[in-house]
Tab-separated table of C-alpha atoms in Angstrom:
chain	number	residue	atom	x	y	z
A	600	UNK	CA	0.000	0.000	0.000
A	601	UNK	CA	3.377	2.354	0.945
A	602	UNK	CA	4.262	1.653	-2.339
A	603	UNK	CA	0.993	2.652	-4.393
A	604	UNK	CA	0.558	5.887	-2.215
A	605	UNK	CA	4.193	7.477	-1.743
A	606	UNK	CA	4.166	8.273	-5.713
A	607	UNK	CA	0.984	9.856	-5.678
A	608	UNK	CA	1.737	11.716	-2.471
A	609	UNK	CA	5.220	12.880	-4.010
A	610	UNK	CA	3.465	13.956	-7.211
A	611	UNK	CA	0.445	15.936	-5.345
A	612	UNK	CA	3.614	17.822	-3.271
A	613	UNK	CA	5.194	18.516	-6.703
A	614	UNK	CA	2.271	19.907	-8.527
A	615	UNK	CA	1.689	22.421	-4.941
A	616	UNK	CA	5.231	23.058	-5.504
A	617	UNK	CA	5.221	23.788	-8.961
A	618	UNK	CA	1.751	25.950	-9.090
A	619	UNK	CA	2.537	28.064	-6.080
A	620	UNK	CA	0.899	29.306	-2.700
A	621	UNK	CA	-2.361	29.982	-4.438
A	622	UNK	CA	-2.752	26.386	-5.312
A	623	UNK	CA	-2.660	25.564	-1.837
A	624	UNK	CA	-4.668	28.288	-0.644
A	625	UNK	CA	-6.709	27.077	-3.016
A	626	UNK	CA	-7.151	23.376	-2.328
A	627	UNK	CA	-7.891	24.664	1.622
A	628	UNK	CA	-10.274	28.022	0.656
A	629	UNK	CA	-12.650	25.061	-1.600
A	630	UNK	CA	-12.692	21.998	1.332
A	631	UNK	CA	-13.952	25.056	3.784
A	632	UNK	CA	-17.190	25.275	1.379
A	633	UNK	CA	-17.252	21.785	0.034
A	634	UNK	CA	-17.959	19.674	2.934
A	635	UNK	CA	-16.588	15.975	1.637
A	636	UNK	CA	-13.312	17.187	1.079
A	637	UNK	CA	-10.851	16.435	3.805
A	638	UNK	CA	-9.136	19.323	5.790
A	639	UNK	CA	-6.179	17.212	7.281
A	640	UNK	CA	-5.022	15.725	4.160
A	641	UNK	CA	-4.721	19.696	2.239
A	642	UNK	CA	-3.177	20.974	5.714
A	643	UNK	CA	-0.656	17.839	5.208
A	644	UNK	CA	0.162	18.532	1.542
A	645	UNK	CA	0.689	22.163	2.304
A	646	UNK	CA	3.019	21.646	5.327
A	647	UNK	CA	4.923	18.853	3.141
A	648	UNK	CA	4.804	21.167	0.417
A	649	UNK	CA	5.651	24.477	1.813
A	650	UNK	CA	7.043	23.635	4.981
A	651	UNK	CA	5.560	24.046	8.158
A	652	UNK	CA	5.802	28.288	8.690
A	653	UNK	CA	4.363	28.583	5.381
A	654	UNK	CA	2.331	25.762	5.234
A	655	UNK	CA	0.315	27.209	8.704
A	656	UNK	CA	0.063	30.285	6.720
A	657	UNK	CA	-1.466	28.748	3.953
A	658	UNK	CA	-3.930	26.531	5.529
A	659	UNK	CA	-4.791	29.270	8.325
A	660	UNK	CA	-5.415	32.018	6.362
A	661	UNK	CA	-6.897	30.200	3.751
A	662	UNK	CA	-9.477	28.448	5.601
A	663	UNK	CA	-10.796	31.611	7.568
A	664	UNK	CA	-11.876	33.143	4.421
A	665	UNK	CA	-13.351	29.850	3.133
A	666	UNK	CA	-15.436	29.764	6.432
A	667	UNK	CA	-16.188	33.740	5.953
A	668	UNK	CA	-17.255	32.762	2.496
A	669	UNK	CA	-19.269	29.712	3.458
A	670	UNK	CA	-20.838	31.950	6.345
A	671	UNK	CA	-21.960	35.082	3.567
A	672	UNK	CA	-23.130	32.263	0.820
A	673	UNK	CA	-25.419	30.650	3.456
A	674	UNK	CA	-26.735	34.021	5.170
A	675	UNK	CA	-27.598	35.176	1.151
A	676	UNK	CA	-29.226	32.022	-0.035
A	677	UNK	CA	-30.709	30.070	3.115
A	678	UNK	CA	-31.075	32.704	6.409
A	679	UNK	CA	-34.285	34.312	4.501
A	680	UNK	CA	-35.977	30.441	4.178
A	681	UNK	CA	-34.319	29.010	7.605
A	682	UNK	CA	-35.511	32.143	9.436
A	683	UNK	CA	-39.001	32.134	7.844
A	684	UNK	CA	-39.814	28.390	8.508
A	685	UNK	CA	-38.402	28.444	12.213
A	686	UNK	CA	-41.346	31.321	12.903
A	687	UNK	CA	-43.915	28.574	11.870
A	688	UNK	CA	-42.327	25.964	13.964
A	689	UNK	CA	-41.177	26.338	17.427
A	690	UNK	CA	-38.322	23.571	17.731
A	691	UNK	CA	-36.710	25.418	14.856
A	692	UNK	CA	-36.142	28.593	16.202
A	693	UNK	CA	-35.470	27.507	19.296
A	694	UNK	CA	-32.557	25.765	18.087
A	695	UNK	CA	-32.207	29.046	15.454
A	696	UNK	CA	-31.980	31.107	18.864
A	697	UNK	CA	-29.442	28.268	20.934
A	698	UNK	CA	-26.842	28.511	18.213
A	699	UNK	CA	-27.073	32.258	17.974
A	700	UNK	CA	-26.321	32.911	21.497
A	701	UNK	CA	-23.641	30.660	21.890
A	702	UNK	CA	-20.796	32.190	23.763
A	703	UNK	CA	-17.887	33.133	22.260
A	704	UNK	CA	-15.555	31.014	23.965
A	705	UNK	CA	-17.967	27.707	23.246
A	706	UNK	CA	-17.538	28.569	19.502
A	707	UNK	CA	-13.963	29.010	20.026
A	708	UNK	CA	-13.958	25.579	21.192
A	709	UNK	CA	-16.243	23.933	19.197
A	710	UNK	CA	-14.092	25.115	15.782
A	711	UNK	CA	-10.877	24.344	17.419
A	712	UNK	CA	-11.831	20.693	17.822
A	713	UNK	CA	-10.467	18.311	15.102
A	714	UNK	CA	-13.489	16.506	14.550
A	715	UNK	CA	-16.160	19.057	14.329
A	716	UNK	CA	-18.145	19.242	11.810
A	717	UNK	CA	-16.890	22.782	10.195
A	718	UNK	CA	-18.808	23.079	7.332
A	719	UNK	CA	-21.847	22.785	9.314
A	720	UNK	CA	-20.782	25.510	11.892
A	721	UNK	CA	-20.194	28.161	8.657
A	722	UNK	CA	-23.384	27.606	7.144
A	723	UNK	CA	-25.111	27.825	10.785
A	724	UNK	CA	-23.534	30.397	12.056
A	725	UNK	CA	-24.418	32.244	8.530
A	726	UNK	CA	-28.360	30.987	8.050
A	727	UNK	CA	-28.900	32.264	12.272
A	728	UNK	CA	-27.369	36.011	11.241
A	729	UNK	CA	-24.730	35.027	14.212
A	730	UNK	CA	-22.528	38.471	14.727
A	731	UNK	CA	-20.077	38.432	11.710
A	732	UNK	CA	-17.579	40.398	14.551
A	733	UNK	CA	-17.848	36.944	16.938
A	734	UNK	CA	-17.934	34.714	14.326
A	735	UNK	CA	-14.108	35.975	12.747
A	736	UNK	CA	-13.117	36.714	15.472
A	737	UNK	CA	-13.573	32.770	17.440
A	738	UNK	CA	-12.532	31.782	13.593
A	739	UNK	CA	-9.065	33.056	14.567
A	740	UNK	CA	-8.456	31.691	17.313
A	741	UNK	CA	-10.224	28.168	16.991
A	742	UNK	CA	-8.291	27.563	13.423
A	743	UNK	CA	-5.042	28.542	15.150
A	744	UNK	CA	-4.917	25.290	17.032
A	745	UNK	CA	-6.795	22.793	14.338
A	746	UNK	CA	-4.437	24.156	11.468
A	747	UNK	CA	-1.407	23.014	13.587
A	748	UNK	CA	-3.120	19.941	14.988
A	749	UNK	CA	-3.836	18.586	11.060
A	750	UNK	CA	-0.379	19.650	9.965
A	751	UNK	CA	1.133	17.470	12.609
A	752	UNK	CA	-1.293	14.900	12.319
A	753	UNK	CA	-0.609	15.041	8.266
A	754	UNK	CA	2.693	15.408	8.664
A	755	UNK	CA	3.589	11.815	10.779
A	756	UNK	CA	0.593	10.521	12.168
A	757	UNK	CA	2.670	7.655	14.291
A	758	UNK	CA	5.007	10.576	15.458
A	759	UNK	CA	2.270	13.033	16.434
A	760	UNK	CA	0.155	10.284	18.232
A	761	UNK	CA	3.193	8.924	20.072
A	762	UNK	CA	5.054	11.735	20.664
A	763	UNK	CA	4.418	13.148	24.099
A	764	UNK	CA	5.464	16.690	23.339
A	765	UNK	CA	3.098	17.612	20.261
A	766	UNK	CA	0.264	16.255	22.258
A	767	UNK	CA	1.375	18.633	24.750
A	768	UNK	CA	1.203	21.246	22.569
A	769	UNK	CA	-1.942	20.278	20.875
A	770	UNK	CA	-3.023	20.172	24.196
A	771	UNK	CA	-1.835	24.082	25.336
A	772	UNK	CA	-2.923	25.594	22.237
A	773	UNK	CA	-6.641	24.664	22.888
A	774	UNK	CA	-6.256	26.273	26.504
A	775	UNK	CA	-4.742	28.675	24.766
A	776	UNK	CA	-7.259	29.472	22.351
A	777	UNK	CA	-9.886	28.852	25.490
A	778	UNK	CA	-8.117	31.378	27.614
A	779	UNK	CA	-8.000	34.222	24.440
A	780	UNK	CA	-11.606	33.491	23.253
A	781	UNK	CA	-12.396	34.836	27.097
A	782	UNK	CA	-10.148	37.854	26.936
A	783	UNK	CA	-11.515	38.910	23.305
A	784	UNK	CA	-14.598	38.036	24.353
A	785	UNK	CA	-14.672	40.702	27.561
A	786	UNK	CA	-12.580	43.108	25.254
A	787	UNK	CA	-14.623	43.103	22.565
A	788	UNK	CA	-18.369	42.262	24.208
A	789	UNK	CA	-19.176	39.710	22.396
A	790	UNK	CA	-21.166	37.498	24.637
């Protein structure tokens, strides 16, 4: 298996290589609105292909405005039917109203996880109206901790899941980004 996937890796590295930073801002910007694709594995090709200063980069910056996209495509085409449908039914807007209220370091939390569904957190946060200043702003600091946690993940899975020390850091930058959503979230009143 090694053998059939190492050439196709190699090759994917190359073309990211060859095409530039915009391919893989690219490749991350489309997976934030296109929920099959996988994050992890465009984080990993952009931290094998770019290293991993300018792989982070890449990936962070590129799947912020991919969310802030996803978020202004949903609130343009879905808010106006979502929003009218969950006045006729009750169990609708009150889960309209839960996700809109969320506090800010919750969201933080919930976009920092690796497993969460982010697609689905862009297109809610967008169809509820959710503040556009509390949405960016927990984008910024939840991504800052997945975007490192899929680049080490991509990067050597058996090293990152053995290796004491990135766990450790995996592990600080989510109290990390936990600890700044509550400062930005006082500073900026977004609760």
């Amino acid at each position: 298996m090694n053998d059939f996937l190492a050439p196709i890796i190699s090759q994917i590295i190359e073309l990211l290589q060859q095409y530039g930073i915009l391919a893989g801002a690219f490749i991350v910007l489309l997976e934030s609105m296109i929920p099959i694709l996988p994050l992890g594995v465009f984080v990993a090709f952009n931290f094998s292909a770019y290293g991993l200063f300018l792989g982070f980069l890449i990936s962070y910056f590129s799947t912020v405005i991919g969310c802030i996209i996803a978020y202004f495509l949903s609130n343009r085409l879905l808010g106006m039917y979502v929003n009218k449908k969950s006045r006729d039914h009750k169990k609708i807007e009150k889960i309209v109203n839960k996700f809109k209220k969320i506090k800010f370091a919750s969201l933080v939390l919930i976009i920092a996880l690796p497993f969460s569904p982010a697609f689905f957190i862009n297109i809610s946060a967008g169809v509820v109206k959710m503040n556009l200043k509390k949405f960016v702003s927990a984008l910024l600091i939840g991504k800052l901790s997945i975007i490192y946690f899929w680049g080490m993940v991509g990067k050597s899975l058996i090293d990152s899941v053995g290796d004491l020390k990135t766990i450790l850091i995996i592990l600080l930058s989510l109290g990390f980004s936990y600890l700044l959503s509550k400062i930005v979230s006082k500073k900026m009143n977004l609760e």
